PDB file of C-alpha atoms in Angstrom:
ATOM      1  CA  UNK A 246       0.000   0.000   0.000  1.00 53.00           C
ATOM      2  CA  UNK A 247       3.083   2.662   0.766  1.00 81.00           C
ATOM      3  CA  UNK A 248       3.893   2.125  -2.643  1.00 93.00           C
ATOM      4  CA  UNK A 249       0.536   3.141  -4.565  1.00 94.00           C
ATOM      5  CA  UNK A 250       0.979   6.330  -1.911  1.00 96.00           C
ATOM      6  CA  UNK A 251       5.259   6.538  -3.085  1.00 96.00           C
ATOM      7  CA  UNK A 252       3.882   6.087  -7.085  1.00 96.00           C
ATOM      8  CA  UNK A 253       1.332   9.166  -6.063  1.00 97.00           C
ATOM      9  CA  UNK A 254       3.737  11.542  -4.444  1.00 96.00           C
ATOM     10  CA  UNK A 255       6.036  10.875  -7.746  1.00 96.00           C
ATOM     11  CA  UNK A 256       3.250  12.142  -9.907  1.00 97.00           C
ATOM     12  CA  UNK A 257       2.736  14.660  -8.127  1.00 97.00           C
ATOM     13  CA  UNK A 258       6.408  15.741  -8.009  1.00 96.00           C
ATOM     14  CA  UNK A 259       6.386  15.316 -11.614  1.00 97.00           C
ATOM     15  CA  UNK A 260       3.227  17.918 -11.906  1.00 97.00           C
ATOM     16  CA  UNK A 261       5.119  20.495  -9.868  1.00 96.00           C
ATOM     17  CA  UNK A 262       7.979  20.340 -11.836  1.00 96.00           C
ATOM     18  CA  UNK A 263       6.563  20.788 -14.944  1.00 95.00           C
ATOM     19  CA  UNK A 264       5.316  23.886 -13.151  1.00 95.00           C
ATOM     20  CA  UNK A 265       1.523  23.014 -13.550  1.00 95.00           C
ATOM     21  CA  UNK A 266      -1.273  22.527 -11.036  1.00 94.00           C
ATOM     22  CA  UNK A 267      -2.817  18.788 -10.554  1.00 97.00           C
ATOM     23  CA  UNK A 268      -6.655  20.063 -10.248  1.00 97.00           C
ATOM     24  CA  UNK A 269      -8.827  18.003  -8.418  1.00 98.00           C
ATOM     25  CA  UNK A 270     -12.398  17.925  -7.296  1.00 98.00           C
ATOM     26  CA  UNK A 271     -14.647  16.129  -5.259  1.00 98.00           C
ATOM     27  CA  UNK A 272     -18.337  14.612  -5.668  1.00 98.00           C
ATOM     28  CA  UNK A 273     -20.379  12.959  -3.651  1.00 98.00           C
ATOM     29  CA  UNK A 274     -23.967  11.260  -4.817  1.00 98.00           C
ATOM     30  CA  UNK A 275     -27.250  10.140  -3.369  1.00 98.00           C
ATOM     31  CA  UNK A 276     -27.740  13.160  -0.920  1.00 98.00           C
ATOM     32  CA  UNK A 277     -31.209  13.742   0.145  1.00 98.00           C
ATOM     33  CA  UNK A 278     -31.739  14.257   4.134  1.00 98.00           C
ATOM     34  CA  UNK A 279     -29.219  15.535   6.865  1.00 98.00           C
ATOM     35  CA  UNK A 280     -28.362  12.105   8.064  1.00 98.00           C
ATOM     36  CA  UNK A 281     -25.318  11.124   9.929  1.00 98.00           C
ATOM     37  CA  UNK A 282     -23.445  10.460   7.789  1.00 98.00           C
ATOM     38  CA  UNK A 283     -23.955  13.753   5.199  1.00 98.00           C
ATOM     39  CA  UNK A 284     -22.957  15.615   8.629  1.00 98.00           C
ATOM     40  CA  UNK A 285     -19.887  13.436   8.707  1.00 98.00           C
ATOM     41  CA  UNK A 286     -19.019  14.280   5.215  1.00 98.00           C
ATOM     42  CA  UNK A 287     -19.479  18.026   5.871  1.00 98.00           C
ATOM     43  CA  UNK A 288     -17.186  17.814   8.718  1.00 98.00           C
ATOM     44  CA  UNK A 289     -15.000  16.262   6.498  1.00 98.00           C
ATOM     45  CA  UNK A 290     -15.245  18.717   3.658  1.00 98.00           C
ATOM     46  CA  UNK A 291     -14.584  22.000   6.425  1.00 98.00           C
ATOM     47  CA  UNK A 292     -12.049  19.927   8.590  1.00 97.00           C
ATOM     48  CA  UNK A 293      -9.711  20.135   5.439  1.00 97.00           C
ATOM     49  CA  UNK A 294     -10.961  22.850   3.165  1.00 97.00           C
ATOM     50  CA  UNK A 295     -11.720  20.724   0.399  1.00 98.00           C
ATOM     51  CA  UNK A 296     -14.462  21.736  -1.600  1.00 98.00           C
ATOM     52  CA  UNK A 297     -17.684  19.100  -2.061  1.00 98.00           C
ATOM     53  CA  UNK A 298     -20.033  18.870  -4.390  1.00 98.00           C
ATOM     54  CA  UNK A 299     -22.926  17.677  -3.352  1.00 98.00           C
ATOM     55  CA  UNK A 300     -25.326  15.432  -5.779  1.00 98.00           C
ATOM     56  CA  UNK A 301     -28.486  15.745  -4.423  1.00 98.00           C
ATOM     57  CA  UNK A 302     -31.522  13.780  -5.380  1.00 98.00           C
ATOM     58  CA  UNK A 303     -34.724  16.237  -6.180  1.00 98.00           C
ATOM     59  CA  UNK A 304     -37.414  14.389  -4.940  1.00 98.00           C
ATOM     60  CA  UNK A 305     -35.588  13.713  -1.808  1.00 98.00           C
ATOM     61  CA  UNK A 306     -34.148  17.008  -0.506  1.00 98.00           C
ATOM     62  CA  UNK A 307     -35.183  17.718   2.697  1.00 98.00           C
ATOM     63  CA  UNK A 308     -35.403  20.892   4.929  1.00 98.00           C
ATOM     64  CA  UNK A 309     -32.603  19.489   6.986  1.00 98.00           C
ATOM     65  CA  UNK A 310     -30.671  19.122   4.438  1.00 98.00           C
ATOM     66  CA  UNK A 311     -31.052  22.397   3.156  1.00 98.00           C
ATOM     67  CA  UNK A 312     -30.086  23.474   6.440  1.00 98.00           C
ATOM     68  CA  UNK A 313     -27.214  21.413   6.845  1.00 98.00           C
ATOM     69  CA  UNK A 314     -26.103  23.091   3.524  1.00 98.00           C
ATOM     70  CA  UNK A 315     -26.370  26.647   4.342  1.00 97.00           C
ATOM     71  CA  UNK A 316     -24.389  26.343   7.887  1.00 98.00           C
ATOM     72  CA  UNK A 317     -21.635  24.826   5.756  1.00 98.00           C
ATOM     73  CA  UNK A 318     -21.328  27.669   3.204  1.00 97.00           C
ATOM     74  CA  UNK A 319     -19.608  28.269   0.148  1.00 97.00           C
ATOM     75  CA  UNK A 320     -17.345  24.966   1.055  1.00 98.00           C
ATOM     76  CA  UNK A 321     -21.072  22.781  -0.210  1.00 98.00           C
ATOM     77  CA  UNK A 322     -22.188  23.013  -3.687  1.00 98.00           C
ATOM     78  CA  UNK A 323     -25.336  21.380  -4.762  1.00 98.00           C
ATOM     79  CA  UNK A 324     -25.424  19.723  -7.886  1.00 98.00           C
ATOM     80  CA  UNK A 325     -28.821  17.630  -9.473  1.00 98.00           C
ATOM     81  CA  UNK A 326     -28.705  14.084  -8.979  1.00 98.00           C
ATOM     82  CA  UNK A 327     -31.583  13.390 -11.379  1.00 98.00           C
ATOM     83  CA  UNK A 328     -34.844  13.885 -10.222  1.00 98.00           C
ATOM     84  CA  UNK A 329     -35.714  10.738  -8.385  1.00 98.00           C
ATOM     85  CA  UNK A 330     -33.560   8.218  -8.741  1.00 98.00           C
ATOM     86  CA  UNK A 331     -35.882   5.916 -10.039  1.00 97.00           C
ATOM     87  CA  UNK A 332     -35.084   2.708 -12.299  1.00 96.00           C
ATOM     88  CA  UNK A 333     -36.990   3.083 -14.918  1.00 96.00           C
ATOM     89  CA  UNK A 334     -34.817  -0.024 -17.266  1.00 94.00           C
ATOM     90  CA  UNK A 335     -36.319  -3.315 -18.093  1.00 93.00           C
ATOM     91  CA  UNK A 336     -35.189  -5.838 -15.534  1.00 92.00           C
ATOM     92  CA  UNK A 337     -31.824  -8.066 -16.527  1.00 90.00           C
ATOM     93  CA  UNK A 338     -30.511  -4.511 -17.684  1.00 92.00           C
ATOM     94  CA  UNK A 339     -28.356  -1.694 -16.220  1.00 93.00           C
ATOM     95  CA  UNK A 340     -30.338   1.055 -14.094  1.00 95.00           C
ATOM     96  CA  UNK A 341     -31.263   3.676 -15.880  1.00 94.00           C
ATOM     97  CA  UNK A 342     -33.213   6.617 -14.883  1.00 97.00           C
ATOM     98  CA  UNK A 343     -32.599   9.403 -18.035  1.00 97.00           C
ATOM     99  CA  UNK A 344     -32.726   6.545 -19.913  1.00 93.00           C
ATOM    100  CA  UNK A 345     -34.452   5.555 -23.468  1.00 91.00           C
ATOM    101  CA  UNK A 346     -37.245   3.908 -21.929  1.00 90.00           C
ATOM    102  CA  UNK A 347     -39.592   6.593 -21.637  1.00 92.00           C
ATOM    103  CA  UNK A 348     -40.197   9.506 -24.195  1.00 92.00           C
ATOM    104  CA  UNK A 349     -38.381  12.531 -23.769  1.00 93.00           C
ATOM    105  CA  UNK A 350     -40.906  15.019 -22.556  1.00 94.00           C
ATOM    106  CA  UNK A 351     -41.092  13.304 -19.774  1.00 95.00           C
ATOM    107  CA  UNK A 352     -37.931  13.058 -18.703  1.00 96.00           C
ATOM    108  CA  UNK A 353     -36.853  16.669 -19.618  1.00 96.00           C
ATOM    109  CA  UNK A 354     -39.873  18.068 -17.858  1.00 97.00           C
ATOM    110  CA  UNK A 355     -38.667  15.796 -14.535  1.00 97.00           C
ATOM    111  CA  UNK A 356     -35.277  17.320 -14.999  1.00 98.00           C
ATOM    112  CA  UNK A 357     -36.597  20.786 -15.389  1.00 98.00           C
ATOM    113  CA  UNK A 358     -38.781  20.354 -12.103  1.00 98.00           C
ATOM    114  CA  UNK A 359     -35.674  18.925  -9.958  1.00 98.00           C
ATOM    115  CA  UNK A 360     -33.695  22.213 -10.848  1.00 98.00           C
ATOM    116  CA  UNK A 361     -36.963  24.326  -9.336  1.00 98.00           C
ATOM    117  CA  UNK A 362     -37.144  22.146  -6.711  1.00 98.00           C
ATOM    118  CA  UNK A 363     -33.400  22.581  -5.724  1.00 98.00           C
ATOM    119  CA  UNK A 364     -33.220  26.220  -6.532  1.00 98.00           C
ATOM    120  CA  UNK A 365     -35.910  27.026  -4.394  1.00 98.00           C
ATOM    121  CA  UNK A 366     -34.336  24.620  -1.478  1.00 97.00           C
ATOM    122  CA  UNK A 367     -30.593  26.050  -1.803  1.00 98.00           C
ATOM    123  CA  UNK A 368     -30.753  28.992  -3.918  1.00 97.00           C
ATOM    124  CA  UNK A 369     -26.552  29.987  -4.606  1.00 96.00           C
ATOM    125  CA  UNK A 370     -25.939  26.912  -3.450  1.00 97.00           C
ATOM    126  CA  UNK A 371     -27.152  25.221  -6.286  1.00 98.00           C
ATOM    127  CA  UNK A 372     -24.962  24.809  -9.641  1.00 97.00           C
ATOM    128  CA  UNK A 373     -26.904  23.594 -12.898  1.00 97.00           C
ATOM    129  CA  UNK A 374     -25.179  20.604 -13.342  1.00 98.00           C
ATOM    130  CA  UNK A 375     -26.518  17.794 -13.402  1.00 98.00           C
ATOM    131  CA  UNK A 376     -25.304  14.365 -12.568  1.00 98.00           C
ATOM    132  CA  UNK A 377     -27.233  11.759 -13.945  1.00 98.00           C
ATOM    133  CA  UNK A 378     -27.364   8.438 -11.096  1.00 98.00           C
ATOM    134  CA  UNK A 379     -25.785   5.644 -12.193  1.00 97.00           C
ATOM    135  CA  UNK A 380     -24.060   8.011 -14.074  1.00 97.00           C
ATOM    136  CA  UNK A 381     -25.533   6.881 -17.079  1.00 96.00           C
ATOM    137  CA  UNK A 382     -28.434   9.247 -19.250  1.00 96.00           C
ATOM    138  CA  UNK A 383     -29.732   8.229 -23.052  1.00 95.00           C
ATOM    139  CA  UNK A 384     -27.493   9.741 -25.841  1.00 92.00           C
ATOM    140  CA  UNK A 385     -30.292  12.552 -26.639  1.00 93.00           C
ATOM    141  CA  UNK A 386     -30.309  14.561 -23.645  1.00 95.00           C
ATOM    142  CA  UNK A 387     -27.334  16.971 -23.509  1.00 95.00           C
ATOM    143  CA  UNK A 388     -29.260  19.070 -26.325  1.00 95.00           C
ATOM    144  CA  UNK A 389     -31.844  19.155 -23.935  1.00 96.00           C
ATOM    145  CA  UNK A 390     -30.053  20.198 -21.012  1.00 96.00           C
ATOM    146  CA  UNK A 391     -27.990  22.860 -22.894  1.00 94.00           C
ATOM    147  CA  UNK A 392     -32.084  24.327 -24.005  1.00 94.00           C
ATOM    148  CA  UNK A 393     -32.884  24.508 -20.242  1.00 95.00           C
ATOM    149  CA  UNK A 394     -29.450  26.366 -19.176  1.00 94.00           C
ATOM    150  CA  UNK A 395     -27.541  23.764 -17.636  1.00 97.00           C
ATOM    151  CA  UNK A 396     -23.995  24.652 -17.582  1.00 96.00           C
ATOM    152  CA  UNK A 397     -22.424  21.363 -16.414  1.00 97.00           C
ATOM    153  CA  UNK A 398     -22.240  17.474 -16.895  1.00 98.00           C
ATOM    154  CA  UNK A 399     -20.779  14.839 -14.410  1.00 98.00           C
ATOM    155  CA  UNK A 400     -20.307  11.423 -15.570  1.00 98.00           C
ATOM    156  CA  UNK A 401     -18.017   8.943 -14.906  1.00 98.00           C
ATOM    157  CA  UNK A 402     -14.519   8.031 -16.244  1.00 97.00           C
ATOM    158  CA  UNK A 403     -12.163  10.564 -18.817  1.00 97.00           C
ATOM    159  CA  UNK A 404     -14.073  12.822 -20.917  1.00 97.00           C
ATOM    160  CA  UNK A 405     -14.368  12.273 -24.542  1.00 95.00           C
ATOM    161  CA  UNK A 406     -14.766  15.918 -25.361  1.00 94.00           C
ATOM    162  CA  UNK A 407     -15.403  19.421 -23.062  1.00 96.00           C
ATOM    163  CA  UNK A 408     -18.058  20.169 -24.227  1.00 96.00           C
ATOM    164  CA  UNK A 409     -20.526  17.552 -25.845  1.00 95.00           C
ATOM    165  CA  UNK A 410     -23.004  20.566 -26.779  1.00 95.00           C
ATOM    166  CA  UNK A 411     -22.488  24.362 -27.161  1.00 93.00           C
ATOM    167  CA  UNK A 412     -22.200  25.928 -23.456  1.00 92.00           C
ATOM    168  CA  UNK A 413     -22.517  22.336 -21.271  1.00 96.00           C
ATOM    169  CA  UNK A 414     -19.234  21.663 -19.799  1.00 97.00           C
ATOM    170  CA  UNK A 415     -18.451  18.130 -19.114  1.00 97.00           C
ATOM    171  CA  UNK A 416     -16.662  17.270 -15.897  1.00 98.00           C
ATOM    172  CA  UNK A 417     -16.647  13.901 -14.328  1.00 98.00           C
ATOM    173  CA  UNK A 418     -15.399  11.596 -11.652  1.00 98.00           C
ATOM    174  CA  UNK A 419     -12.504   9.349 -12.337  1.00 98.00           C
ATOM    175  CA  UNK A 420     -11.691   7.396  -8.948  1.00 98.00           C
ATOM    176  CA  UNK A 421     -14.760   5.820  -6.931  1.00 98.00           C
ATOM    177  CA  UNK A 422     -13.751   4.686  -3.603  1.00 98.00           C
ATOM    178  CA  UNK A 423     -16.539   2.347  -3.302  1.00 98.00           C
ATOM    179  CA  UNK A 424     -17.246  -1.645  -4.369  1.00 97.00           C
ATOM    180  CA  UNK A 425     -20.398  -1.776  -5.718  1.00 95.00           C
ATOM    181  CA  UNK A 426     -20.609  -5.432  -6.879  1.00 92.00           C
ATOM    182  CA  UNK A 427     -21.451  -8.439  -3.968  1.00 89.00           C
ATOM    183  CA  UNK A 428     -23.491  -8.773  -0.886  1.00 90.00           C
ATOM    184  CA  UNK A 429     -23.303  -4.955   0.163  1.00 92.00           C
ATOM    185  CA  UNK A 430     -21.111  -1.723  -1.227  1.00 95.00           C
ATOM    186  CA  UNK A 431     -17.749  -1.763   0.757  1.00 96.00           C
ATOM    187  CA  UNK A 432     -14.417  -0.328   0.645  1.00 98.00           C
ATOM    188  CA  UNK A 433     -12.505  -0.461  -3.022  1.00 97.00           C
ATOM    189  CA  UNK A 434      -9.065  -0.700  -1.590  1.00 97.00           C
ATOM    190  CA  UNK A 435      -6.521   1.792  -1.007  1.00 96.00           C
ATOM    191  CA  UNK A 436      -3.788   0.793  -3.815  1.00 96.00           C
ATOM    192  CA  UNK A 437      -5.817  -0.075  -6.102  1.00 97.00           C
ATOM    193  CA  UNK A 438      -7.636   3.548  -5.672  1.00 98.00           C
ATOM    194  CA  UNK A 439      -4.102   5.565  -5.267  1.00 97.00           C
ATOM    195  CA  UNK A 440      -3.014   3.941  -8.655  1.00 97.00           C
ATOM    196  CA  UNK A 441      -6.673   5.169 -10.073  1.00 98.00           C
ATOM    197  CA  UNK A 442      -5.438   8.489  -9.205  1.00 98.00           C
ATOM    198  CA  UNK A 443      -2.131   8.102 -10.627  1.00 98.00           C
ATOM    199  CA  UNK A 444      -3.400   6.730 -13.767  1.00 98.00           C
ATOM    200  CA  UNK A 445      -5.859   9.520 -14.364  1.00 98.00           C
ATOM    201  CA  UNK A 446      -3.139  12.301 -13.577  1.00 98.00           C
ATOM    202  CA  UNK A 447      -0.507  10.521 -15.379  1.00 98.00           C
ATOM    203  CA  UNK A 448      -2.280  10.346 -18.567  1.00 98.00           C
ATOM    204  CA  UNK A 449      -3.202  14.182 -18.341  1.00 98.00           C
ATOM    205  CA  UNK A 450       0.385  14.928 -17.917  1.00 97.00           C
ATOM    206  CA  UNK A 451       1.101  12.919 -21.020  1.00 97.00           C
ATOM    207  CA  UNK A 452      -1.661  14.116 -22.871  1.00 96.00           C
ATOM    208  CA  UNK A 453      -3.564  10.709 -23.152  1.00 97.00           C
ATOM    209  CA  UNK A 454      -6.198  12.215 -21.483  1.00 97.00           C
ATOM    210  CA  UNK A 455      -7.633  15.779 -21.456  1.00 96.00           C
ATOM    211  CA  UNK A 456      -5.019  17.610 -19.720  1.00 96.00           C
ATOM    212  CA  UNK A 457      -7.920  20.460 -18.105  1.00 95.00           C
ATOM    213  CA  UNK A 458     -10.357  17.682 -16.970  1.00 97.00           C
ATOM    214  CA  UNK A 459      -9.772  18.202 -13.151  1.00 97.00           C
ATOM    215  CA  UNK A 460      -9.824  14.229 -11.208  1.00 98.00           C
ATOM    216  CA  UNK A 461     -12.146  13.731  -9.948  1.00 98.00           C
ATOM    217  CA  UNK A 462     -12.957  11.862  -6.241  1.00 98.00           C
ATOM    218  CA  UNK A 463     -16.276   9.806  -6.289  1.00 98.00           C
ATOM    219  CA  UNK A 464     -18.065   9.324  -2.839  1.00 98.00           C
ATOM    220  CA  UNK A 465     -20.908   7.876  -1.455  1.00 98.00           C
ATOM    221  CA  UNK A 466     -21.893   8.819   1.890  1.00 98.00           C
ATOM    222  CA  UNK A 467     -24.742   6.535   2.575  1.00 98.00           C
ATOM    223  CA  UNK A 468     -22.829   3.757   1.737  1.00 98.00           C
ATOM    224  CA  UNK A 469     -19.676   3.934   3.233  1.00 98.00           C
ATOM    225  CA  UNK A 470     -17.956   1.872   5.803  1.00 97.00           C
ATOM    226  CA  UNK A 471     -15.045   3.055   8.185  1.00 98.00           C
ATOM    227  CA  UNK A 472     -12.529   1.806   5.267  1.00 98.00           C
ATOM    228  CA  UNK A 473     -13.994   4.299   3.154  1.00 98.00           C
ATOM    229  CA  UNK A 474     -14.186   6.872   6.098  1.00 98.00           C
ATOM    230  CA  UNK A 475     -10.466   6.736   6.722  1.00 98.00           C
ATOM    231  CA  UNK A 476      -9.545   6.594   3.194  1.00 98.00           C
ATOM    232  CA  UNK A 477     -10.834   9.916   2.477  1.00 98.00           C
ATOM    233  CA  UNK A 478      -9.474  11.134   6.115  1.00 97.00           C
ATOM    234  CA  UNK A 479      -6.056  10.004   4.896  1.00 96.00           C
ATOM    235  CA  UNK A 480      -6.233  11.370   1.162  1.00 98.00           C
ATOM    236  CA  UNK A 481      -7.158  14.593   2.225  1.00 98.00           C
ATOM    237  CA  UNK A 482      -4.099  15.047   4.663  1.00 96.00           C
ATOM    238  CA  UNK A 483      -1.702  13.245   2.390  1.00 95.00           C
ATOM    239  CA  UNK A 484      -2.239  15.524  -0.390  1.00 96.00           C
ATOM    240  CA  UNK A 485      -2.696  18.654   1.806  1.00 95.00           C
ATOM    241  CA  UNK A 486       1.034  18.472   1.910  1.00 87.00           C
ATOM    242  CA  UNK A 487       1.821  18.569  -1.877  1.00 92.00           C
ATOM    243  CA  UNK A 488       1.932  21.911  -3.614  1.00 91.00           C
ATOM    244  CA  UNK A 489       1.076  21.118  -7.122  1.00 94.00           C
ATOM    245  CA  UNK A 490      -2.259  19.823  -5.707  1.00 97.00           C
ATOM    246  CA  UNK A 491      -5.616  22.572  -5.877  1.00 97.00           C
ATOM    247  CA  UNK A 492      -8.789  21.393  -5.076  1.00 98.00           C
ATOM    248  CA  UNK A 493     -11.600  23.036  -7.026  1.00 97.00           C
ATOM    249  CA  UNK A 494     -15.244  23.921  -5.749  1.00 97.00           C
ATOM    250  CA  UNK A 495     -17.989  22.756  -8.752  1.00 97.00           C
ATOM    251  CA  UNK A 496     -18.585  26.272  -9.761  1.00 96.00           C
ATOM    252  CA  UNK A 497     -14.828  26.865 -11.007  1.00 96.00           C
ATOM    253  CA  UNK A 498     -14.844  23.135 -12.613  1.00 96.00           C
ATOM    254  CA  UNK A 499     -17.436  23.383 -14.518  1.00 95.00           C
ATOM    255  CA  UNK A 500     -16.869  27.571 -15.357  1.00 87.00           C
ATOM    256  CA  UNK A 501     -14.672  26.631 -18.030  1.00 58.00           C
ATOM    257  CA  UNK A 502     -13.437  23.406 -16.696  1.00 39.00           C
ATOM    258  CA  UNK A 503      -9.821  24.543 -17.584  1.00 40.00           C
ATOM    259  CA  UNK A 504      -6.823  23.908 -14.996  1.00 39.00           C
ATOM    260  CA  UNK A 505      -5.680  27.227 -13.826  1.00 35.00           C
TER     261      UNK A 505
END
């Protein structure tokens, strides 16, 4: 494990001497009440300064939450997790919420009330981005979402382009810390997510990737165990010591989405 976090601080050093910032950011999905464990991630988020972005589920947002939200300040972001969360895909098949199963009227006008909704709950809080759970929306929608103003994307894995529609900026997560597959989410392991990190900045370096895509960290508070809890606890002060690092808040990612 030291030597995922030795191949990490090498890539890093390697970033700082080519006299360029490694820009991160950091999103966490399913939000929807003030439950322990969002307060725990807040905590987490002002305890080291680290921006979050906060993907937060229409339908569910919650007074508390809200609340939770504004004591926090500018270091919380809300972004739109959907509208529901809902599975809308035929069964055997991957989850799907924004997907092609059900005509697009529908699904626009659901996006288009989440954003109300979430305005009216967190007003500057809220960012129009939208992040679709699952991470996965049908191929027709960014059209739609650049009509009704939104100004970012989140998906998962490197970008294939900035901007996949005039004015929507594409930013997404790279590095998810949890195991999704078996019995019950749990803990990814910490190598094997230090190299994800290292692979995802290396390749920007090199220019395999898209250099100004910031890495991004992938969370999910309801579904964490202490493994994860730690994890995040230990990235944050590792990387706290390492100049070339700058963590960006959602509304500088997804401005431009350029590294400064």
């Amino acid at each position: 494990m030291s030597e995922a976090w030795t191949r990490l601080d090498a890539e890093l050093a390697a970033w700082r001497a080519a006299g360029r910032a490694a820009t991160l950011w950091w999103r966490d999905d399913d939000a929807g009440d003030a439950t322990p464990a969002l307060r725990r991630l807040v905590a987490l988020a002002e305890a080291h300064a680290v921006p979050l972005a906060l993907a937060t589920v229409p339908a569910w947002a919650t007074p508390a939450l809200a609340a939770a939200a504004q004591a926090a300040g500018e270091i919380v972001t809300v972004l739109q997790h959907g509208y529901a969360h809902a599975n809308y895909a035929p069964a055997g098949q991957k989850k799907f919420e924004l997907g092609p199963e059900r005509p697009a009227p529908i699904v626009v006008a659901e996006l288009a009330q989440g954003w109300q909704l979430l305005e009216a709950r967190f007003g500057a809080q809220f960012w129009p981005a939208l992040v679709p759970p699952w991470n996965r929306m049908a191929p027709y929608l960014p059209p739609y979402l650049a009509e009704l103003r939104y100004r970012g994307l989140s998906q998962f894995g490197p970008r294939a382009r900035r901007l996949p529609v005039r004015g929507l900026v594409q930013v997404n997560a790279h590095v998810d810390i949890v195991h999704w597959k078996g019995p019950a989410p749990r803990f990814a392991g910490e190598a094997k997510l230090v190299d994800a990190f290292v692979l995802h900045l290396a390749a920007r370096r090199s220019g395999e990737a898209d250099r100004d895509e910031p890495t991004g960290l992938l969370t999910h508070h309801a579904a964490h165990d202490e493994a994860c809890w730690a994890f995040v606890e230990a990235l944050f002060r590792r990387l706290a010591a390492h100049a070339a690092v700058r963590w960006l808040a959602a509304p500088r990612v997804f401005a431009d989405g350029a590294a400064p």
